[in-house]
C-alpha cells in the first residue's frame, strides 16, 4: 500500500464540528419520520413515491441547497393487488406469503396444485419432469444474501422449465417471525412465465415436513399482480456547490423507492436521509468544499434500476468529473466506515483509509476490501470510483423487504452517526487541495 498523499490534520477541527453537529441534531430522524410515517412505502409508480419526491425537492430548496431538481425517469409500474396462499389438504390452513416483485398473477380462481418441496436447484434438477403440473417450493436455507437470492430471482423460470405451474420461495433471511420477504424476480425469456411468491421460513419448513412425510400438500395460490404502463418518476438531485472546482463532484446517494410493504425505513429511506442531511449539515456549518457535493436520491432501484441507469445516461458528459460516488443502501445501523470498490487504485485506498482516521472517534474508520452499490454501478462500470457506507449488518436482513422495515427499527443515534460518517468523508474528499487519486 503506498503512503497517503492527502494531509488530514487540517481537517481535524472541521470533522469534530461535523460529528458534533450531527449528534446534536434531530433533523435526520424527524425527516425520516415524516418520510416513513406521513408518506409511507414508495414503490415505483405509486403516488407515495411521487409525493415523497415532491416533498424532498421542496424541503431541499428550503434548506438552501443548490441546483435542486427532479430529473425525469420513466419507471415500471408493477402492482401487487390482492394475494393469498392456502393449503386445501391434508389440513385446510392459510399460509403467510408475499408475492415477488415483477411476478405475473394467477387467474381469478387461482392455481390449485400439489406442492413439491426442494432444498436446492440440484434437487429440482434431479426431480426434473416430476414437478410438471405442481407448485415448486424452494426451501433453501439462507447462506448469504448474494448466494441465496438466486432462488428468488431465478426460481420461477428454473421450475417452469420442468413444467411447474407456480413457484414459492423461502424468504431470503436468516431469521423469521412468520415474516415474508418480497423482492425482485426476473423471468427467463425462453420459459413460460409462472406466478411466484415468497413464503416465510415457517411455512417453507412446514411444507417440507408435510412433503417428507408423503402428505402431498395441496395448495391454492391467488395473485392479482400485474404491470401497468410505465409511470413518470424522477431522480432527486441537489448540490452543495464547490468553491474552486464546481464542475468536479463527490456524489453521495441512496435510493428513494422502496417495496410496497412496511415503510422502507432502513431500505432505503434512511440511506437517502443520510446523504441529504450530510450536505444540509455542511451548509449549516458554513463548510464550503472546493468541489461540488451532489446528492442523488435514485428512483426505482428495487424493481428496475431505471434511476441509476438514467442518471448515468443524463450525465454521460461529466462522468469523468465524478471523483468518488458513495451509495448508502445497507440500512442505517451503527456505521463501521466504507466499503471501497476492490478495483479502486491503491493510492485511493490509502487516501481513503487516511481520511477515515478522522472517524476513529466514532468507530467508523474501517475501509473494507470491496464496496459500491446498484445505483452507482453504471457509473462504476465507466470508471468512477465507487464506495458504500458500511454499517453493522447483524440485523438488516431480518427486516429487509418486509412489513417490519419500519421507523421503530431505526436508532436515532445510529442514524446520526451515519450522517456524521457520510458528511466527513464527502466533505474532506470534496475539499482536498491535492488529488484524491
Ligand atoms: Zn435497498
CSV table of C-alpha atoms and ligand atoms in Angstrom, one decimal:
chain,number,residue,atom,x,y,z
A,1,UNK,CA,0.0,0.0,0.0
A,2,UNK,CA,1.5,3.4,-1.0
A,3,UNK,CA,1.7,6.1,1.7
A,4,UNK,CA,-1.3,8.5,1.6
A,5,UNK,CA,-0.8,11.7,-0.4
A,6,UNK,CA,-3.6,13.5,1.5
A,7,UNK,CA,-2.9,15.6,4.7
A,8,UNK,CA,-5.7,15.2,7.2
A,9,UNK,CA,-4.5,17.4,10.1
A,10,UNK,CA,-6.1,20.5,8.5
A,11,UNK,CA,-9.5,18.7,8.7
A,12,UNK,CA,-9.5,17.6,12.3
A,13,UNK,CA,-11.4,20.7,13.5
A,14,UNK,CA,-14.0,20.5,10.7
A,15,UNK,CA,-14.5,16.8,11.3
A,16,UNK,CA,-15.1,17.4,15.0
A,17,UNK,CA,-17.6,20.1,14.2
A,18,UNK,CA,-19.5,17.9,11.7
A,19,UNK,CA,-19.6,15.0,14.1
A,20,UNK,CA,-20.8,17.2,17.0
A,21,UNK,CA,-23.5,18.9,14.9
A,22,UNK,CA,-24.8,15.5,13.5
A,23,UNK,CA,-25.1,14.1,17.0
A,24,UNK,CA,-26.9,17.0,18.4
A,25,UNK,CA,-29.4,17.5,15.6
A,26,UNK,CA,-32.6,15.6,15.4
A,27,UNK,CA,-33.2,16.7,11.8
A,28,UNK,CA,-32.3,13.4,10.1
A,29,UNK,CA,-34.6,11.4,12.4
A,30,UNK,CA,-37.5,13.8,12.1
A,31,UNK,CA,-37.2,13.8,8.3
A,32,UNK,CA,-37.1,10.1,8.2
A,33,UNK,CA,-40.1,10.1,10.5
A,34,UNK,CA,-42.0,12.3,8.0
A,35,UNK,CA,-41.0,10.1,5.1
A,36,UNK,CA,-42.0,6.9,6.8
A,37,UNK,CA,-45.0,7.8,9.0
A,38,UNK,CA,-46.6,10.5,6.8
A,39,UNK,CA,-45.8,9.3,3.4
A,40,UNK,CA,-45.0,5.6,3.8
A,41,UNK,CA,-43.7,2.9,1.5
A,42,UNK,CA,-42.8,4.1,-2.0
A,43,UNK,CA,-42.9,1.5,-4.8
A,44,UNK,CA,-42.2,2.8,-8.4
A,45,UNK,CA,-45.4,4.0,-10.0
A,46,UNK,CA,-47.1,4.7,-6.6
A,47,UNK,CA,-48.4,8.1,-5.6
A,48,UNK,CA,-46.4,7.8,-2.4
A,49,UNK,CA,-43.2,7.8,-4.3
A,50,UNK,CA,-44.1,10.9,-6.2
A,51,UNK,CA,-45.3,12.6,-3.0
A,52,UNK,CA,-42.0,11.8,-1.4
A,53,UNK,CA,-40.1,13.2,-4.4
A,54,UNK,CA,-42.1,16.5,-4.3
A,55,UNK,CA,-41.6,16.8,-0.6
A,56,UNK,CA,-37.8,16.3,-0.8
A,57,UNK,CA,-37.5,18.8,-3.6
A,58,UNK,CA,-39.4,21.5,-1.7
A,59,UNK,CA,-37.5,20.8,1.6
A,60,UNK,CA,-34.1,20.8,-0.1
A,61,UNK,CA,-34.9,24.2,-1.6
A,62,UNK,CA,-35.9,25.4,1.9
A,63,UNK,CA,-32.5,24.1,3.1
A,64,UNK,CA,-30.9,26.4,0.6
A,65,UNK,CA,-29.2,23.6,-1.3
A,66,UNK,CA,-28.0,24.4,-4.9
A,67,UNK,CA,-29.5,23.2,-8.2
A,68,UNK,CA,-32.3,21.3,-6.6
A,69,UNK,CA,-34.3,19.4,-9.2
A,70,UNK,CA,-36.1,16.3,-10.2
A,71,UNK,CA,-34.6,14.6,-13.3
A,72,UNK,CA,-37.4,12.7,-15.1
A,73,UNK,CA,-37.2,8.9,-15.3
A,74,UNK,CA,-39.9,6.6,-16.7
A,75,UNK,CA,-40.3,3.7,-14.3
A,76,UNK,CA,-42.0,0.3,-14.4
A,77,UNK,CA,-45.3,0.2,-12.6
A,78,UNK,CA,-45.9,-3.2,-11.0
A,79,UNK,CA,-48.9,-3.6,-8.7
A,80,UNK,CA,-49.4,-6.4,-6.2
A,81,UNK,CA,-53.2,-6.4,-5.8
A,82,UNK,CA,-54.8,-9.0,-3.6
A,83,UNK,CA,-53.0,-12.2,-2.9
A,84,UNK,CA,-53.3,-15.3,-0.8
A,85,UNK,CA,-51.9,-18.8,-0.3
A,86,UNK,CA,-53.8,-21.6,1.4
A,87,UNK,CA,-53.4,-25.3,2.0
A,88,UNK,CA,-56.5,-27.2,1.0
A,89,UNK,CA,-55.3,-30.7,2.0
A,90,UNK,CA,-54.5,-32.6,4.1
A,91,UNK,CA,-55.3,-29.8,6.5
A,92,UNK,CA,-57.0,-26.5,5.5
A,93,UNK,CA,-54.9,-23.6,6.5
A,94,UNK,CA,-54.0,-20.1,5.5
A,95,UNK,CA,-50.2,-19.7,4.8
A,96,UNK,CA,-48.2,-16.4,5.1
A,97,UNK,CA,-46.9,-15.2,1.7
A,98,UNK,CA,-45.9,-12.1,-0.2
A,99,UNK,CA,-45.8,-12.0,-4.0
A,100,UNK,CA,-42.4,-11.4,-5.6
A,101,UNK,CA,-42.0,-8.1,-7.5
A,102,UNK,CA,-42.3,-8.4,-11.3
A,103,UNK,CA,-44.3,-11.7,-11.0
A,104,UNK,CA,-47.3,-12.3,-13.1
A,105,UNK,CA,-50.6,-13.0,-11.4
A,106,UNK,CA,-52.9,-16.0,-11.4
A,107,UNK,CA,-56.4,-16.3,-12.9
A,108,UNK,CA,-59.2,-15.1,-10.5
A,109,UNK,CA,-59.8,-18.7,-9.3
A,110,UNK,CA,-56.1,-19.1,-8.6
A,111,UNK,CA,-53.8,-22.0,-9.2
A,112,UNK,CA,-54.6,-25.2,-7.3
A,113,UNK,CA,-51.9,-27.9,-7.4
A,114,UNK,CA,-49.8,-30.2,-5.3
A,115,UNK,CA,-46.7,-28.8,-3.7
A,116,UNK,CA,-43.3,-30.4,-4.2
A,117,UNK,CA,-40.5,-29.1,-1.9
A,118,UNK,CA,-36.8,-28.9,-2.8
A,119,UNK,CA,-33.9,-27.6,-0.9
A,120,UNK,CA,-31.8,-26.6,-3.9
A,121,UNK,CA,-31.7,-26.2,-7.6
A,122,UNK,CA,-29.7,-29.5,-7.7
A,123,UNK,CA,-32.7,-31.3,-6.1
A,124,UNK,CA,-35.0,-29.7,-8.6
A,125,UNK,CA,-32.9,-30.9,-11.5
A,126,UNK,CA,-32.9,-34.4,-10.1
A,127,UNK,CA,-36.7,-34.4,-9.9
A,128,UNK,CA,-36.9,-32.9,-13.4
A,129,UNK,CA,-40.2,-33.7,-15.1
A,130,UNK,CA,-41.7,-35.0,-11.8
A,131,UNK,CA,-42.6,-31.3,-10.9
A,132,UNK,CA,-44.8,-31.0,-14.0
A,133,UNK,CA,-48.2,-29.5,-13.0
A,134,UNK,CA,-47.0,-28.9,-9.5
A,135,UNK,CA,-46.1,-25.9,-7.3
A,136,UNK,CA,-42.4,-26.0,-6.6
A,137,UNK,CA,-41.5,-24.8,-3.1
A,138,UNK,CA,-37.8,-23.8,-2.7
A,139,UNK,CA,-36.8,-24.3,0.9
A,140,UNK,CA,-33.2,-23.2,0.5
A,141,UNK,CA,-31.6,-22.2,3.8
A,142,UNK,CA,-30.0,-18.7,4.0
A,143,UNK,CA,-26.3,-18.8,3.3
A,144,UNK,CA,-25.7,-15.2,2.5
A,145,UNK,CA,-27.9,-12.7,0.6
A,146,UNK,CA,-25.9,-12.8,-2.7
A,147,UNK,CA,-25.9,-16.6,-2.9
A,148,UNK,CA,-29.5,-17.3,-1.7
A,149,UNK,CA,-31.2,-14.5,-3.5
A,150,UNK,CA,-30.7,-16.6,-6.7
A,151,UNK,CA,-33.7,-18.7,-5.7
A,152,UNK,CA,-35.9,-15.6,-5.5
A,153,UNK,CA,-34.6,-14.1,-8.8
A,154,UNK,CA,-34.5,-17.3,-11.0
A,155,UNK,CA,-36.6,-19.8,-9.1
A,156,UNK,CA,-39.7,-19.4,-11.2
A,157,UNK,CA,-38.1,-19.9,-14.6
A,158,UNK,CA,-36.0,-22.8,-13.4
A,159,UNK,CA,-39.2,-24.6,-12.2
A,160,UNK,CA,-41.2,-23.6,-15.3
A,161,UNK,CA,-38.5,-25.3,-17.4
A,162,UNK,CA,-39.8,-28.6,-16.0
A,163,UNK,CA,-43.5,-27.7,-16.3
A,164,UNK,CA,-44.2,-26.4,-12.8
A,165,UNK,CA,-47.2,-24.1,-12.6
A,166,UNK,CA,-46.0,-21.8,-9.8
A,167,UNK,CA,-43.0,-21.3,-7.6
A,168,UNK,CA,-42.9,-20.5,-3.9
A,169,UNK,CA,-39.6,-19.3,-2.4
A,170,UNK,CA,-38.5,-19.4,1.2
A,171,UNK,CA,-37.8,-15.8,2.2
A,172,UNK,CA,-34.2,-14.7,1.8
A,173,UNK,CA,-33.4,-14.1,5.5
A,174,UNK,CA,-31.6,-15.8,8.4
A,175,UNK,CA,-34.4,-15.4,10.9
A,176,UNK,CA,-38.2,-15.1,10.8
A,177,UNK,CA,-41.2,-14.4,13.0
A,178,UNK,CA,-43.6,-15.5,10.2
A,179,UNK,CA,-42.3,-12.5,8.2
A,180,UNK,CA,-42.4,-13.0,4.4
A,181,UNK,CA,-39.8,-11.0,2.4
A,182,UNK,CA,-40.6,-9.7,-1.0
A,183,UNK,CA,-38.0,-8.6,-3.6
A,184,UNK,CA,-37.5,-8.5,-7.4
A,185,UNK,CA,-37.6,-11.6,-9.6
A,186,UNK,CA,-36.8,-12.0,-13.2
A,187,UNK,CA,-38.2,-14.3,-16.0
A,188,UNK,CA,-36.0,-16.2,-18.4
A,189,UNK,CA,-37.4,-15.2,-21.9
A,190,UNK,CA,-37.3,-18.8,-23.0
A,191,UNK,CA,-39.6,-20.2,-20.4
A,192,UNK,CA,-43.3,-19.7,-19.6
A,193,UNK,CA,-44.0,-17.1,-17.0
A,194,UNK,CA,-45.4,-18.7,-13.9
A,195,UNK,CA,-46.6,-16.8,-10.8
A,196,UNK,CA,-44.1,-16.7,-7.9
A,197,UNK,CA,-44.3,-15.6,-4.3
A,198,UNK,CA,-42.2,-15.7,-1.1
A,199,UNK,CA,-43.3,-17.8,1.9
A,200,UNK,CA,-42.0,-17.5,5.4
A,201,UNK,CA,-39.3,-19.8,6.8
A,202,UNK,CA,-42.0,-21.3,9.0
A,203,UNK,CA,-44.3,-22.1,6.0
A,204,UNK,CA,-41.4,-23.5,4.0
A,205,UNK,CA,-40.4,-25.8,6.8
A,206,UNK,CA,-44.0,-26.8,7.4
A,207,UNK,CA,-44.4,-27.7,3.7
A,208,UNK,CA,-41.1,-29.6,3.8
A,209,UNK,CA,-42.2,-31.7,6.7
A,210,UNK,CA,-45.5,-32.4,5.0
A,211,UNK,CA,-43.8,-33.4,1.8
A,212,UNK,CA,-41.1,-35.5,3.6
A,213,UNK,CA,-43.9,-37.5,5.3
A,214,UNK,CA,-45.6,-38.1,2.0
A,215,UNK,CA,-48.7,-36.0,2.9
A,216,UNK,CA,-48.9,-34.4,-0.6
A,217,UNK,CA,-49.9,-30.9,0.5
A,218,UNK,CA,-52.4,-29.3,-1.9
A,219,UNK,CA,-52.2,-25.6,-2.3
A,220,UNK,CA,-54.2,-22.8,-3.8
A,221,UNK,CA,-52.3,-19.6,-4.8
A,222,UNK,CA,-54.1,-16.5,-5.8
A,223,UNK,CA,-52.3,-13.4,-7.0
A,224,UNK,CA,-53.6,-10.3,-8.8
A,225,UNK,CA,-50.1,-9.0,-9.6
A,226,UNK,CA,-49.6,-7.2,-12.9
A,227,UNK,CA,-47.8,-4.4,-14.7
A,228,UNK,CA,-49.5,-1.1,-15.6
A,229,UNK,CA,-48.0,1.2,-18.2
A,230,UNK,CA,-44.7,2.8,-17.2
A,231,UNK,CA,-45.1,5.8,-15.0
A,232,UNK,CA,-43.3,9.1,-14.8
A,233,UNK,CA,-40.9,9.5,-11.8
A,234,UNK,CA,-37.7,11.3,-11.1
A,235,UNK,CA,-34.2,11.2,-9.5
A,236,UNK,CA,-34.0,13.9,-6.9
A,237,UNK,CA,-30.7,15.8,-7.3
A,238,UNK,CA,-29.3,18.6,-5.1
A,239,UNK,CA,-25.9,20.1,-4.6
A,240,UNK,CA,-23.6,22.0,-2.3
A,241,UNK,CA,-21.7,23.8,-5.0
A,242,UNK,CA,-17.9,23.7,-4.9
A,243,UNK,CA,-15.9,27.0,-4.4
A,244,UNK,CA,-13.0,26.3,-6.7
A,245,UNK,CA,-13.8,23.3,-8.8
A,246,UNK,CA,-17.6,23.3,-9.1
A,247,UNK,CA,-17.6,21.0,-12.1
A,248,UNK,CA,-15.9,18.2,-10.1
A,249,UNK,CA,-18.2,16.0,-8.0
A,250,UNK,CA,-18.4,13.8,-5.0
A,251,UNK,CA,-21.7,12.0,-5.3
A,252,UNK,CA,-23.5,10.7,-2.3
A,253,UNK,CA,-26.7,8.8,-2.7
A,254,UNK,CA,-29.4,6.3,-1.7
A,255,UNK,CA,-32.5,5.0,-3.4
A,256,UNK,CA,-35.8,6.7,-2.7
A,257,UNK,CA,-38.2,4.0,-3.8
A,258,UNK,CA,-39.0,1.0,-1.6
A,259,UNK,CA,-41.1,-2.1,-1.7
A,260,UNK,CA,-44.8,-1.8,-1.2
A,261,UNK,CA,-44.8,-3.2,2.4
A,262,UNK,CA,-43.6,-1.7,5.6
A,263,UNK,CA,-42.2,1.9,5.4
A,264,UNK,CA,-38.9,1.5,3.6
A,265,UNK,CA,-37.2,2.9,6.7
A,266,UNK,CA,-33.9,1.1,6.5
A,267,UNK,CA,-34.2,0.2,2.9
A,268,UNK,CA,-33.6,2.9,1.8
A,269,UNK,CA,-35.3,5.9,3.3
A,270,UNK,CA,-32.6,6.0,5.8
A,271,UNK,CA,-29.8,6.0,3.2
A,272,UNK,CA,-31.4,8.9,1.4
A,273,UNK,CA,-31.9,10.9,4.5
A,274,UNK,CA,-28.2,10.3,5.4
A,275,UNK,CA,-27.0,11.7,2.1
A,276,UNK,CA,-29.4,14.6,2.2
A,277,UNK,CA,-28.7,15.5,5.8
A,278,UNK,CA,-24.9,15.3,5.2
A,279,UNK,CA,-25.0,18.2,2.8
A,280,UNK,CA,-27.6,20.2,4.8
A,281,UNK,CA,-25.3,20.0,7.8
A,282,UNK,CA,-22.2,21.1,5.9
A,283,UNK,CA,-24.3,24.0,4.6
A,284,UNK,CA,-25.5,24.9,8.1
A,285,UNK,CA,-21.9,24.8,9.4
A,286,UNK,CA,-20.7,27.1,6.6
A,287,UNK,CA,-18.3,24.4,5.3
A,288,UNK,CA,-18.0,25.0,1.6
A,289,UNK,CA,-15.8,22.4,-0.1
A,290,UNK,CA,-13.6,23.1,-3.2
A,291,UNK,CA,-15.5,20.6,-5.3
A,292,UNK,CA,-19.3,20.1,-5.5
A,293,UNK,CA,-21.0,17.5,-3.4
A,294,UNK,CA,-24.0,16.2,-5.2
A,295,UNK,CA,-26.8,14.3,-3.5
A,296,UNK,CA,-28.8,11.9,-5.6
A,297,UNK,CA,-32.0,10.1,-4.4
A,298,UNK,CA,-32.5,7.5,-7.1
A,299,UNK,CA,-35.9,6.3,-8.2
A,300,UNK,CA,-36.7,2.6,-9.0
A,301,UNK,CA,-33.7,0.7,-7.6
A,302,UNK,CA,-35.8,-2.1,-6.3
A,303,UNK,CA,-37.6,-3.3,-9.4
A,304,UNK,CA,-35.8,-1.9,-12.4
A,305,UNK,CA,-32.7,0.2,-11.7
A,306,UNK,CA,-34.1,2.8,-14.1
A,307,UNK,CA,-33.0,5.7,-11.9
A,308,UNK,CA,-29.3,4.6,-11.7
A,309,UNK,CA,-29.2,4.0,-15.4
A,310,UNK,CA,-31.0,7.3,-16.2
A,311,UNK,CA,-28.6,9.3,-14.1
A,312,UNK,CA,-25.7,7.7,-15.9
A,313,UNK,CA,-27.2,8.4,-19.3
A,314,UNK,CA,-28.2,12.0,-18.5
A,315,UNK,CA,-24.7,12.8,-17.0
A,316,UNK,CA,-22.6,11.0,-19.6
A,317,UNK,CA,-20.6,14.2,-20.4
A,318,UNK,CA,-19.5,14.7,-16.8
A,319,UNK,CA,-18.9,11.1,-15.7
A,320,UNK,CA,-15.1,11.6,-15.7
A,321,UNK,CA,-15.7,14.5,-13.3
A,322,UNK,CA,-17.0,12.3,-10.6
A,323,UNK,CA,-14.1,12.0,-8.1
A,324,UNK,CA,-16.0,9.5,-5.9
A,325,UNK,CA,-19.5,8.0,-5.8
A,326,UNK,CA,-20.9,6.7,-2.5
A,327,UNK,CA,-24.1,4.8,-2.0
A,328,UNK,CA,-25.8,4.1,1.3
A,329,UNK,CA,-28.1,1.1,0.9
A,330,UNK,CA,-27.3,-1.4,3.7
A,331,UNK,CA,-29.5,0.1,6.4
A,332,UNK,CA,-28.7,2.9,8.8
A,333,UNK,CA,-27.3,0.9,11.7
A,334,UNK,CA,-24.1,1.8,13.5
A,335,UNK,CA,-21.6,2.9,10.8
A,336,UNK,CA,-18.3,1.0,10.6
A,337,UNK,CA,-16.8,3.0,7.7
A,338,UNK,CA,-16.9,2.5,4.0
A,339,UNK,CA,-16.5,-0.3,1.5
A,340,UNK,CA,-14.3,0.8,-1.3
A,341,UNK,CA,-14.6,-0.9,-4.7
A,342,UNK,CA,-11.9,-3.7,-5.0
A,343,UNK,CA,-11.0,-2.2,-8.3
A,344,UNK,CA,-10.1,1.2,-6.8
A,345,UNK,CA,-6.4,2.2,-7.3
A,346,UNK,CA,-4.2,1.5,-4.2
A,347,UNK,CA,-3.5,5.2,-3.9
A,348,UNK,CA,-7.2,5.9,-3.5
A,349,UNK,CA,-7.5,3.1,-0.9
A,350,UNK,CA,-4.5,4.6,1.0
A,351,UNK,CA,-6.0,8.1,0.9
A,352,UNK,CA,-9.5,6.9,1.9
A,353,UNK,CA,-8.0,5.0,4.9
A,354,UNK,CA,-6.2,8.1,5.9
A,355,UNK,CA,-9.3,10.3,5.8
A,356,UNK,CA,-11.3,7.7,7.7
A,357,UNK,CA,-9.0,8.2,10.6
A,358,UNK,CA,-11.0,11.3,11.2
A,359,UNK,CA,-13.9,9.0,12.1
A,360,UNK,CA,-12.0,6.7,14.5
A,361,UNK,CA,-13.6,8.5,17.5
A,362,UNK,CA,-17.0,7.2,16.4
A,363,UNK,CA,-15.7,3.8,15.3
A,364,UNK,CA,-16.4,4.4,11.6
A,365,UNK,CA,-12.8,4.3,10.3
A,366,UNK,CA,-12.8,0.9,8.5
A,367,UNK,CA,-12.3,0.8,4.8
A,368,UNK,CA,-13.5,-2.6,3.6
A,369,UNK,CA,-11.9,-4.6,0.7
A,370,UNK,CA,-14.9,-4.1,-1.6
A,371,UNK,CA,-17.9,-1.9,-1.9
A,372,UNK,CA,-20.2,0.0,-4.3
A,373,UNK,CA,-23.9,0.0,-5.0
A,374,UNK,CA,-26.6,-1.0,-7.5
A,375,UNK,CA,-27.4,2.6,-8.5
A,376,UNK,CA,-23.8,3.8,-8.9
A,377,UNK,CA,-23.0,0.6,-10.7
A,378,UNK,CA,-23.4,2.2,-14.2
A,379,UNK,CA,-21.0,5.0,-13.2
A,380,UNK,CA,-18.5,2.5,-11.8
A,381,UNK,CA,-18.6,0.5,-15.0
A,382,UNK,CA,-17.5,3.7,-16.7
A,383,UNK,CA,-14.5,4.1,-14.3
A,384,UNK,CA,-16.0,6.2,-11.4
A,385,UNK,CA,-14.6,5.1,-8.1
A,386,UNK,CA,-17.4,3.7,-6.0
A,387,UNK,CA,-17.9,3.1,-2.4
A,388,UNK,CA,-20.7,2.1,0.1
A,389,UNK,CA,-21.5,3.3,3.5
A,390,UNK,CA,-20.8,0.2,5.6
A,391,UNK,CA,-22.9,-0.4,8.7
A,392,UNK,CA,-23.3,-3.1,11.3
A,393,UNK,CA,-25.1,-5.7,9.2
A,394,UNK,CA,-26.2,-8.1,12.0
A,395,UNK,CA,-30.0,-7.4,11.7
A,396,UNK,CA,-30.6,-5.8,8.2
A,397,UNK,CA,-31.8,-9.0,6.6
A,398,UNK,CA,-34.1,-9.7,9.5
A,399,UNK,CA,-36.4,-7.0,8.2
A,400,UNK,CA,-35.3,-6.4,4.6
A,401,UNK,CA,-38.2,-6.1,2.1
A,402,UNK,CA,-40.8,-6.9,4.8
A,403,UNK,CA,-43.7,-5.2,6.5
A,404,UNK,CA,-41.3,-4.9,9.5
A,405,UNK,CA,-39.0,-2.4,7.9
A,406,UNK,CA,-40.4,0.5,9.9
A,407,UNK,CA,-39.2,3.5,11.7
A,408,UNK,CA,-39.1,1.8,15.1
A,409,UNK,CA,-36.2,-0.3,13.8
A,410,UNK,CA,-34.1,2.9,13.3
A,411,UNK,CA,-32.0,4.0,16.3
A,412,UNK,CA,-31.8,7.9,16.1
A,413,UNK,CA,-28.2,7.9,17.4
A,414,UNK,CA,-27.0,5.3,14.9
A,415,UNK,CA,-28.7,7.3,12.1
A,416,UNK,CA,-26.9,10.5,13.3
A,417,UNK,CA,-23.6,8.6,13.3
A,418,UNK,CA,-24.3,7.6,9.7
A,419,UNK,CA,-24.9,11.2,8.8
A,420,UNK,CA,-21.6,12.2,10.5
A,421,UNK,CA,-19.7,9.5,8.7
A,422,UNK,CA,-21.0,10.4,5.3
A,423,UNK,CA,-20.6,14.1,5.8
A,424,UNK,CA,-17.0,13.9,7.0
A,425,UNK,CA,-15.9,11.6,4.1
A,426,UNK,CA,-17.8,13.6,1.5
A,427,UNK,CA,-16.5,16.9,2.8
A,428,UNK,CA,-12.9,16.0,3.0
A,429,UNK,CA,-12.7,14.3,-0.4
A,430,UNK,CA,-14.5,17.2,-2.0
A,431,UNK,CA,-12.3,19.8,-0.3
A,432,UNK,CA,-8.8,18.2,-0.8
A,433,UNK,CA,-6.4,20.7,-2.4
A,434,UNK,CA,-4.4,17.8,-3.7
A,435,UNK,CA,-5.7,15.0,-5.9
A,436,UNK,CA,-7.7,12.2,-4.3
A,437,UNK,CA,-6.5,9.7,-6.9
B,1,LIG,ZN1,-32.2,-1.0,-1.0
